[in-house]
PDB file of N, CA and C in Angstrom:
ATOM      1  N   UNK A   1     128.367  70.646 121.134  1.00 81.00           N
ATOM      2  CA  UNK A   1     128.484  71.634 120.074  1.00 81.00           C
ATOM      3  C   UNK A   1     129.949  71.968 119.857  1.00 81.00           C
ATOM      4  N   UNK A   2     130.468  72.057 118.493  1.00 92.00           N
ATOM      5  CA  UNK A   2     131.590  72.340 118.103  1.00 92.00           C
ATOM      6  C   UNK A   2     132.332  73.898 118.272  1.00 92.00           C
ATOM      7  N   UNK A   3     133.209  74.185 118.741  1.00 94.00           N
ATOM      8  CA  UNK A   3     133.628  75.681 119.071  1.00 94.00           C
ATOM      9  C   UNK A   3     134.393  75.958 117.641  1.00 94.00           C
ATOM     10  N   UNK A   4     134.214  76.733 116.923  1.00 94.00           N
ATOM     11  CA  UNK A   4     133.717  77.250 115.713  1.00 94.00           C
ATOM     12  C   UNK A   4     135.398  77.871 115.508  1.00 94.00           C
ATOM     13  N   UNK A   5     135.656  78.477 116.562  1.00 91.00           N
ATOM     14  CA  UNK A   5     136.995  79.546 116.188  1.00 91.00           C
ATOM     15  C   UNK A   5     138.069  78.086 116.472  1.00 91.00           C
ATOM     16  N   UNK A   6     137.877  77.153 117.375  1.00 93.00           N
ATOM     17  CA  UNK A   6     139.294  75.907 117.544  1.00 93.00           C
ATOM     18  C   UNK A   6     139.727  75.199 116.236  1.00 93.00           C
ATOM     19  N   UNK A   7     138.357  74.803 116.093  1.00 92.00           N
ATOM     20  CA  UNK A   7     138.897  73.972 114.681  1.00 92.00           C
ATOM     21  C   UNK A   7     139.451  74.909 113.640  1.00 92.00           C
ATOM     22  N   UNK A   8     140.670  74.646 112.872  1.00 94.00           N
ATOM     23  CA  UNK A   8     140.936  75.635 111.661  1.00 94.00           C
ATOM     24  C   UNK A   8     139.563  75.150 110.279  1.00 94.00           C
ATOM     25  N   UNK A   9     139.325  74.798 110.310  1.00 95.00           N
ATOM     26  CA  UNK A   9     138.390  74.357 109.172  1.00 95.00           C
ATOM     27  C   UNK A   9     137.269  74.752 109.236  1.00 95.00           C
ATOM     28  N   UNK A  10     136.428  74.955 110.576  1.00 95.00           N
ATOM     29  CA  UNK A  10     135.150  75.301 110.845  1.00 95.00           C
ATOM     30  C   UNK A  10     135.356  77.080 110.929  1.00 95.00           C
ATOM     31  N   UNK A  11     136.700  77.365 111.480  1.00 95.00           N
ATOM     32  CA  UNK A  11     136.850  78.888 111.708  1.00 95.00           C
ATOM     33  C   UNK A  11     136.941  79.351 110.328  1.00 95.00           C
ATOM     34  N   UNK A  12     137.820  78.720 109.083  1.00 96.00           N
ATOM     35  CA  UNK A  12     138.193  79.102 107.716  1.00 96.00           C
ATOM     36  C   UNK A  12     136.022  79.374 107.006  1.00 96.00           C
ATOM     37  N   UNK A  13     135.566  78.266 107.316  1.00 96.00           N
ATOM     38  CA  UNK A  13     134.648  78.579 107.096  1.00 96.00           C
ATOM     39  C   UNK A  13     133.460  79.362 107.560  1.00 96.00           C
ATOM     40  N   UNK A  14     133.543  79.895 108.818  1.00 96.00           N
ATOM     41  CA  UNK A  14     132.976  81.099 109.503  1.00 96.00           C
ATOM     42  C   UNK A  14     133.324  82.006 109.232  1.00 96.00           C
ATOM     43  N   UNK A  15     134.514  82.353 108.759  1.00 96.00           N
ATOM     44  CA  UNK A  15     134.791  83.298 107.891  1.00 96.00           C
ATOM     45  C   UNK A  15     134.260  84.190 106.627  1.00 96.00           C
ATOM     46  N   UNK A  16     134.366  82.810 105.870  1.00 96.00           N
ATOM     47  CA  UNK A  16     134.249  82.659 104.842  1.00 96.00           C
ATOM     48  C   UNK A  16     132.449  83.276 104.692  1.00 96.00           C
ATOM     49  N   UNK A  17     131.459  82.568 105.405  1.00 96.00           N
ATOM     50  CA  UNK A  17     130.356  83.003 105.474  1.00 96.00           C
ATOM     51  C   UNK A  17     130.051  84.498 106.135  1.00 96.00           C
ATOM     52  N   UNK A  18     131.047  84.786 107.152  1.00 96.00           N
ATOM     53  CA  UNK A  18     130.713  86.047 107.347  1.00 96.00           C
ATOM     54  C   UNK A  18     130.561  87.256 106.307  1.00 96.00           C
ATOM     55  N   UNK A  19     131.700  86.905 105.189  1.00 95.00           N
ATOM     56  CA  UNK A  19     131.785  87.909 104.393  1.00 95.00           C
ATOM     57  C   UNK A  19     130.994  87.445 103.417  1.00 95.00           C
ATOM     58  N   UNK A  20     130.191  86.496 103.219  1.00 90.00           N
ATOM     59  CA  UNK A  20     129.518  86.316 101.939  1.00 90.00           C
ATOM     60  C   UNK A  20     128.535  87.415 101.592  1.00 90.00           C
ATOM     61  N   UNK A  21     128.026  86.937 100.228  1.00 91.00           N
ATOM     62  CA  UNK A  21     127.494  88.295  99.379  1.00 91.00           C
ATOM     63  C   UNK A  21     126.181  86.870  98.869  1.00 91.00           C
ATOM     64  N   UNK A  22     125.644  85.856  99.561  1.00 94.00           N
ATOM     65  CA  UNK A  22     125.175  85.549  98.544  1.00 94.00           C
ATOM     66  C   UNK A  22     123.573  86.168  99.377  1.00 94.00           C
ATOM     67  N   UNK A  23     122.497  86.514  98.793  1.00 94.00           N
ATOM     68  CA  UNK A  23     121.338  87.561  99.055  1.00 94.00           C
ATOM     69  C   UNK A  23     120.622  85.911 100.475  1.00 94.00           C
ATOM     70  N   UNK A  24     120.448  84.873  99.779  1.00 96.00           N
ATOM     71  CA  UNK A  24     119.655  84.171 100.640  1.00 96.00           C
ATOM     72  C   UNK A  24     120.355  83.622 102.012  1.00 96.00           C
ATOM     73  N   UNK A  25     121.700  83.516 102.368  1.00 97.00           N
ATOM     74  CA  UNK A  25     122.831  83.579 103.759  1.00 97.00           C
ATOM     75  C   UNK A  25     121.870  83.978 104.724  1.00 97.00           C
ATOM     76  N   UNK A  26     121.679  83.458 105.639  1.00 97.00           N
ATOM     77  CA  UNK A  26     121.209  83.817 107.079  1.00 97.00           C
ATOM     78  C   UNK A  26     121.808  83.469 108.238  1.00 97.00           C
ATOM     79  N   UNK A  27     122.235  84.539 109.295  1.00 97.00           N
ATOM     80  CA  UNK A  27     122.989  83.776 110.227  1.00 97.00           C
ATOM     81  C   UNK A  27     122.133  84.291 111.580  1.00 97.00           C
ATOM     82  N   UNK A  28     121.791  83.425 112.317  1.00 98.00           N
ATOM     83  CA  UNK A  28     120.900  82.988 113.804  1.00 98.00           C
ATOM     84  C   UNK A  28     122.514  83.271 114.767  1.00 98.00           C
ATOM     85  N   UNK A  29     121.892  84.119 116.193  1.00 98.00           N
ATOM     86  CA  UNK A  29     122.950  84.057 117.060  1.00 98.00           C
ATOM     87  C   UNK A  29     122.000  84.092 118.429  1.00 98.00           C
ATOM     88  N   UNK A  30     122.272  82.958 118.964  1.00 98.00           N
ATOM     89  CA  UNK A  30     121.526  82.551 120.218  1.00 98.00           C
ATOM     90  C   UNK A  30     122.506  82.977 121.639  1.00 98.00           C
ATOM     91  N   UNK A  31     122.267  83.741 122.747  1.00 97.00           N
ATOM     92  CA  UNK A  31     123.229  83.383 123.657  1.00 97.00           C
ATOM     93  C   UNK A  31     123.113  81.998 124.301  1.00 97.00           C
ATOM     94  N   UNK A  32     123.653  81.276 124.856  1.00 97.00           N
ATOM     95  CA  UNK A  32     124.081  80.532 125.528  1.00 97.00           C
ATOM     96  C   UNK A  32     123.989  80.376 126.828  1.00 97.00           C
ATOM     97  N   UNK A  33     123.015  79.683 127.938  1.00 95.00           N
ATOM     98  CA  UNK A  33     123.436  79.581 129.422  1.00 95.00           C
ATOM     99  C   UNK A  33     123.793  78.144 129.562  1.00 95.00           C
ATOM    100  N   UNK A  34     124.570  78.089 130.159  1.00 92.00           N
ATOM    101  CA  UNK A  34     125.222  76.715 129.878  1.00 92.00           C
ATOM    102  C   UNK A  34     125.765  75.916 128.752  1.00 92.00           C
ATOM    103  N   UNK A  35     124.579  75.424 128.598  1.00 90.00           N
ATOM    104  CA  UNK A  35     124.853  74.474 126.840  1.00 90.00           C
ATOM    105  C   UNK A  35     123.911  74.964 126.089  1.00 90.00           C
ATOM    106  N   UNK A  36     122.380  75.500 127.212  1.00 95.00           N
ATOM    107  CA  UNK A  36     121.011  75.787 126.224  1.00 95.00           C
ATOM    108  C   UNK A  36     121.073  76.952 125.522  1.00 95.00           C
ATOM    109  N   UNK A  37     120.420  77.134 124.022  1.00 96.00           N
ATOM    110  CA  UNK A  37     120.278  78.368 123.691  1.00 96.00           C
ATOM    111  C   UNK A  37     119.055  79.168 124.439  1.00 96.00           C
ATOM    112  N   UNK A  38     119.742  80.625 124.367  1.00 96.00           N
ATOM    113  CA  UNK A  38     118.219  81.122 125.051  1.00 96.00           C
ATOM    114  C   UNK A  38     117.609  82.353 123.652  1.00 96.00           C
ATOM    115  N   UNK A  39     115.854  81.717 123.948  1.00 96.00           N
ATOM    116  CA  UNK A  39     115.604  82.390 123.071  1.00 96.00           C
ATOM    117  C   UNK A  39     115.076  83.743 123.652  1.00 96.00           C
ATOM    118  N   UNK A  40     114.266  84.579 122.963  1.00 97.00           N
ATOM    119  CA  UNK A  40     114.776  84.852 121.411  1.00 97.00           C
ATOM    120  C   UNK A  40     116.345  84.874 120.632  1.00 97.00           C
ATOM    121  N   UNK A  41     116.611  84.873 119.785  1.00 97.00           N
ATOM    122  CA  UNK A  41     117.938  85.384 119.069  1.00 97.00           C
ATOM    123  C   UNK A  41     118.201  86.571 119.448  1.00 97.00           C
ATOM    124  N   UNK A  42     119.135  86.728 119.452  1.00 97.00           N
ATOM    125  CA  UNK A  42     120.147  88.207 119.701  1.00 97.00           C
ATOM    126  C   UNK A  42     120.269  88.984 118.022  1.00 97.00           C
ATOM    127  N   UNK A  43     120.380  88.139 117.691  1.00 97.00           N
ATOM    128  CA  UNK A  43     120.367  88.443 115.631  1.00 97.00           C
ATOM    129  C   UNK A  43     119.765  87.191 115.125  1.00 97.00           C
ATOM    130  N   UNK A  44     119.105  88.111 114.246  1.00 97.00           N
ATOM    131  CA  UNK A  44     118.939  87.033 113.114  1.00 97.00           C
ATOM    132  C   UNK A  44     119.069  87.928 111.728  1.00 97.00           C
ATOM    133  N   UNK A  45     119.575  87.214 110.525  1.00 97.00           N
ATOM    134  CA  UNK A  45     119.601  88.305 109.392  1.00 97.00           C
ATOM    135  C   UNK A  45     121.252  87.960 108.579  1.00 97.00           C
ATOM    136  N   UNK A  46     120.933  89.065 107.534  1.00 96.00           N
ATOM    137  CA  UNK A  46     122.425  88.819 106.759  1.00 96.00           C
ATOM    138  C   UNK A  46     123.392  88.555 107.334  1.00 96.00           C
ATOM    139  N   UNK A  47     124.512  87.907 107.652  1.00 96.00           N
ATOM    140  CA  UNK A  47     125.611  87.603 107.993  1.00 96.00           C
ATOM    141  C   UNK A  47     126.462  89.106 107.342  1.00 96.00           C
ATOM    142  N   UNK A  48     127.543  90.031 108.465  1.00 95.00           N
ATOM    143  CA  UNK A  48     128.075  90.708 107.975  1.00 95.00           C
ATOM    144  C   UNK A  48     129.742  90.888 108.830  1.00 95.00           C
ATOM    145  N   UNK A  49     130.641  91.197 108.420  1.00 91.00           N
ATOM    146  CA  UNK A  49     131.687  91.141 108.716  1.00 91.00           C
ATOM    147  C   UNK A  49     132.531  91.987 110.258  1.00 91.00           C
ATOM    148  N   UNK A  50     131.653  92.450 110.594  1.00 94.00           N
ATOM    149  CA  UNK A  50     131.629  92.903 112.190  1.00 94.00           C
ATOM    150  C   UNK A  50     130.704  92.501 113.256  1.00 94.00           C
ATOM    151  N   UNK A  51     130.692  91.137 112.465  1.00 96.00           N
ATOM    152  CA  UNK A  51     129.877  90.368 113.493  1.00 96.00           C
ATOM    153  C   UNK A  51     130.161  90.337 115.067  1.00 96.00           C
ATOM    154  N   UNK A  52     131.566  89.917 115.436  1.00 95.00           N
ATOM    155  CA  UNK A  52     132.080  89.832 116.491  1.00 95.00           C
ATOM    156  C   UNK A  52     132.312  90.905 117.412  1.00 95.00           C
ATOM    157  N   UNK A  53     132.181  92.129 116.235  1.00 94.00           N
ATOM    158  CA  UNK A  53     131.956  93.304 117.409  1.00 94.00           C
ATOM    159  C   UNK A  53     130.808  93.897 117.862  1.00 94.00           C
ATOM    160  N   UNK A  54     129.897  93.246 116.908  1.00 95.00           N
ATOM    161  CA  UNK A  54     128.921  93.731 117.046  1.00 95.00           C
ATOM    162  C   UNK A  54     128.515  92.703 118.394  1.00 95.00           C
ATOM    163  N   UNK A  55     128.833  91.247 118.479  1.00 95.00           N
ATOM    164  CA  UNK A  55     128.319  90.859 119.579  1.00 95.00           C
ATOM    165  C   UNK A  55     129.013  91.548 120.953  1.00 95.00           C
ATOM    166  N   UNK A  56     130.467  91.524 121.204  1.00 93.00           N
ATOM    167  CA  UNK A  56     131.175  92.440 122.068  1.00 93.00           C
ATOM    168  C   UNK A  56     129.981  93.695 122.265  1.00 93.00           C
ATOM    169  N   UNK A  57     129.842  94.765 121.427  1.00 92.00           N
ATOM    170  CA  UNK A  57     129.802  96.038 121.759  1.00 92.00           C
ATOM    171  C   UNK A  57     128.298  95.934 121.892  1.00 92.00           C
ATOM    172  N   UNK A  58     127.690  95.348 121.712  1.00 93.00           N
ATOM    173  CA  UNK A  58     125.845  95.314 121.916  1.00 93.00           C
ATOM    174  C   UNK A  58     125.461  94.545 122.565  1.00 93.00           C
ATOM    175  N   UNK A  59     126.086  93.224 123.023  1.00 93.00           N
ATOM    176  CA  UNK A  59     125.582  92.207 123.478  1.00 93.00           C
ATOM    177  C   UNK A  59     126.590  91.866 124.993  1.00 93.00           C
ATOM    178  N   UNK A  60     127.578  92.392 124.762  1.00 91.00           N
ATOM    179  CA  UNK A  60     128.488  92.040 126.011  1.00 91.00           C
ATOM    180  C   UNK A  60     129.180  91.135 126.158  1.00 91.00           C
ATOM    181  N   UNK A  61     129.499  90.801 124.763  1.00 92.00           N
ATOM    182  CA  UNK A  61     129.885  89.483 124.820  1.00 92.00           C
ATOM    183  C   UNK A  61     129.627  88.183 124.989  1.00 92.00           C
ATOM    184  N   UNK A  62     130.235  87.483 125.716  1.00 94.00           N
ATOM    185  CA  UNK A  62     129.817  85.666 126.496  1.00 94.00           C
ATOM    186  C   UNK A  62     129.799  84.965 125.522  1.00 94.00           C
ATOM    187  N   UNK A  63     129.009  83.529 125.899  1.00 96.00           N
ATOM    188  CA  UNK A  63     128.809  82.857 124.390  1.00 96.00           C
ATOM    189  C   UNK A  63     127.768  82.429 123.838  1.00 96.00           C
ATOM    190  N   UNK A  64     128.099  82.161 122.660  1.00 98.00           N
ATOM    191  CA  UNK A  64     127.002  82.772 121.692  1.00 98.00           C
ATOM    192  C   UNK A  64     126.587  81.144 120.853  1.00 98.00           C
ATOM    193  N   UNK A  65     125.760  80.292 120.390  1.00 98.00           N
ATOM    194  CA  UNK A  65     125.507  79.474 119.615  1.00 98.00           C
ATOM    195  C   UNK A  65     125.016  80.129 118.320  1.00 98.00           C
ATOM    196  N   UNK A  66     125.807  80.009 117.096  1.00 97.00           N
ATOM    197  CA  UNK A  66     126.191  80.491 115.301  1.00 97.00           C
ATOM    198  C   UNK A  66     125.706  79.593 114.976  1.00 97.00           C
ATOM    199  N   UNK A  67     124.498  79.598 114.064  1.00 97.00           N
ATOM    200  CA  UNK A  67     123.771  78.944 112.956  1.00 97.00           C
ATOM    201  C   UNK A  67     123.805  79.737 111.606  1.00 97.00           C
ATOM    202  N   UNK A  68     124.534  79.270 110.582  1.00 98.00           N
ATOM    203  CA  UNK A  68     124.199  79.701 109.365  1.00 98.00           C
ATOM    204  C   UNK A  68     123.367  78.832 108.327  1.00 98.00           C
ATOM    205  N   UNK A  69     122.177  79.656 107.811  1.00 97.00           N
ATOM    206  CA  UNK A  69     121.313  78.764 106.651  1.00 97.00           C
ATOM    207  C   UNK A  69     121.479  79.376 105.242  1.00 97.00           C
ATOM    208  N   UNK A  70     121.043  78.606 104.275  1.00 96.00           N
ATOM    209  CA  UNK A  70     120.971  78.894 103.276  1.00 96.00           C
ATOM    210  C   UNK A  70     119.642  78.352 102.863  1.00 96.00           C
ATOM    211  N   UNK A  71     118.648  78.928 102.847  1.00 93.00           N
ATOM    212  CA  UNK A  71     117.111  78.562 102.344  1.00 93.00           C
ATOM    213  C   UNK A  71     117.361  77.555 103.702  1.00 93.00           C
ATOM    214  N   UNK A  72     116.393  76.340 103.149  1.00 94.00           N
ATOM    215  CA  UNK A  72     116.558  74.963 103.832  1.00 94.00           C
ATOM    216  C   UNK A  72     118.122  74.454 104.906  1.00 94.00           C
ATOM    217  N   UNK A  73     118.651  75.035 104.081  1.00 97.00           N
ATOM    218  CA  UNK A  73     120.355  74.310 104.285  1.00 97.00           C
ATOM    219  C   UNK A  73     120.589  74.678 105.307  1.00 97.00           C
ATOM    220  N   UNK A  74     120.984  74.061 106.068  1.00 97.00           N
ATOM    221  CA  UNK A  74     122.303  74.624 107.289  1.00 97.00           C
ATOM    222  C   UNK A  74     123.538  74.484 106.775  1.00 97.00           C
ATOM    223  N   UNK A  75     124.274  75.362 106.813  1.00 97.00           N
ATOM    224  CA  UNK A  75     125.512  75.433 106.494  1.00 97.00           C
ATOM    225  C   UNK A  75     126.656  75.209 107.806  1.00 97.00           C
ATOM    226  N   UNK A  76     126.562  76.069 108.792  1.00 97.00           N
ATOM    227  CA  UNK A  76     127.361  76.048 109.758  1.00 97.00           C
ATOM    228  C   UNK A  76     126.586  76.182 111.196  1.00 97.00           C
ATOM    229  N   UNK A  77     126.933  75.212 111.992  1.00 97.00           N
ATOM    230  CA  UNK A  77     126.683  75.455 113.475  1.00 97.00           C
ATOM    231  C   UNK A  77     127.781  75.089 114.290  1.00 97.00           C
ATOM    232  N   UNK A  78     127.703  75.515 115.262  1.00 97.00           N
ATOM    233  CA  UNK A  78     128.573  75.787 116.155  1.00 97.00           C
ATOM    234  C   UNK A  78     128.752  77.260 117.865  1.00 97.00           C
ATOM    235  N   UNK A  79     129.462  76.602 118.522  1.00 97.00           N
ATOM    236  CA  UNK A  79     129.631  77.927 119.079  1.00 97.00           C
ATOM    237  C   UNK A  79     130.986  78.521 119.483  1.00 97.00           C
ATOM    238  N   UNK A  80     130.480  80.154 119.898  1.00 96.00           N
ATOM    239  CA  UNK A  80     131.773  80.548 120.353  1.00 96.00           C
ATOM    240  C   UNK A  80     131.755  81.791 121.048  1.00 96.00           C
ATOM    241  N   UNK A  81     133.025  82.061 121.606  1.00 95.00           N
ATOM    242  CA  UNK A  81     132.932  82.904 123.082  1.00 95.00           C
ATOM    243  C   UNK A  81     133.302  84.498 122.749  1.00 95.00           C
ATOM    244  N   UNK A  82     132.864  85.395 122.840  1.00 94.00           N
ATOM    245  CA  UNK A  82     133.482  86.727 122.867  1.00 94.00           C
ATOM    246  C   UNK A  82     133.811  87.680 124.183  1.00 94.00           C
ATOM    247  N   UNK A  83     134.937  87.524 123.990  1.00 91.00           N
ATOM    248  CA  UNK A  83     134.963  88.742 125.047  1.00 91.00           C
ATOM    249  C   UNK A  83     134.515  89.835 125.506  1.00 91.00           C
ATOM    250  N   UNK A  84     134.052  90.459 126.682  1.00 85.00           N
ATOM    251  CA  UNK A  84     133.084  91.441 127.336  1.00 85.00           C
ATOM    252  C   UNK A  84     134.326  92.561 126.737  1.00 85.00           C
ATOM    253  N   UNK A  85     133.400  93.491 126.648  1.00 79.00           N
ATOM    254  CA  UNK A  85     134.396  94.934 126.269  1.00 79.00           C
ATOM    255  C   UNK A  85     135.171  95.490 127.362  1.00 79.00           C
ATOM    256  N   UNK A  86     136.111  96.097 127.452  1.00 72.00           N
ATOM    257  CA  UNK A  86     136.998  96.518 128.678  1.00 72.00           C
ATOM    258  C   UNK A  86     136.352  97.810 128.916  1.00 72.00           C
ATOM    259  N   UNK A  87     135.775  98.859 128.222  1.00 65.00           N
ATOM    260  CA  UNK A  87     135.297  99.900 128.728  1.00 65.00           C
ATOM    261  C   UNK A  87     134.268 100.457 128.236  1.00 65.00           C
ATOM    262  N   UNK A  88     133.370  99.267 128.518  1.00 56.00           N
ATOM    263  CA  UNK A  88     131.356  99.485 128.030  1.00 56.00           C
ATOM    264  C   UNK A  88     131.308  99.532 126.944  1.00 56.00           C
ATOM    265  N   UNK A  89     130.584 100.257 126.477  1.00 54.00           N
ATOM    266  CA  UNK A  89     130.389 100.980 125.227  1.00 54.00           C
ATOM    267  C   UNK A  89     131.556 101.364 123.993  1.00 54.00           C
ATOM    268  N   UNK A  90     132.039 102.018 124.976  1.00 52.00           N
ATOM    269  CA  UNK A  90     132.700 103.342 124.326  1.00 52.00           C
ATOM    270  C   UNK A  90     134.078 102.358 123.470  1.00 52.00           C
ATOM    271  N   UNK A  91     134.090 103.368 122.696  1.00 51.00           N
ATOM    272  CA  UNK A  91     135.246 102.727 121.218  1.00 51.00           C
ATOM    273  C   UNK A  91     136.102 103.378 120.859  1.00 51.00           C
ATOM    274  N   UNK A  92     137.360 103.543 121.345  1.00 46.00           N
ATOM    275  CA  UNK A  92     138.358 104.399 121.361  1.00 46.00           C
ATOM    276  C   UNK A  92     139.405 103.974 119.883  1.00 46.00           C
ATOM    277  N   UNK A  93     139.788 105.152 119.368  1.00 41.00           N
ATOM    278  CA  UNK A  93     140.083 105.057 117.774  1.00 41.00           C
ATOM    279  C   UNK A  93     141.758 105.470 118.311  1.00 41.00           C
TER     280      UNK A  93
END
């Protein structure tokens, strides 16, 4: 599986889908033990632009296998790693 944030092209386009607006976008986020995904999903649903914190601050990070569909389509797969939060929860402004 391709790591999503290395390549500039696959990251330009993870991007790109995070912020999309189009209504049918779906993005699948599996954790990862090893190579396998484990199910259930951690998310499934609109793709939205605090994705990455949302995996950090709810999920704890680690890594994650990113599927984006469009109806039928796969658009993007890949994976990638987030860092565990430094102090739990909590979100200092």
């Amino acid at each position: 599986m391709q790591d999503l944030i290395a390549n500039d092209r696959l990251s330009a386009r993870l991007f790109e889908l995070l912020a999309s607006t189009n209504d049918r976008d779906r993005l699948y986020a599996y954790r990862l033990n090893g190579e396998k995904p484990v199910k259930p999903a951690v998310y499934k649903g609109r793709p939205f632009d605090d994705f990455f914190d949302f995996l950090r601050d709810e999920h704890r990070g680690g890594d994650f296998l990113i599927m984006f569909r469009r109806g039928e389509t796969m658009l993007l797969t890949g994976v990638i790693a987030i860092e565990a939060p430094l102090f739990g929860r909590q979100r200092f402004m």
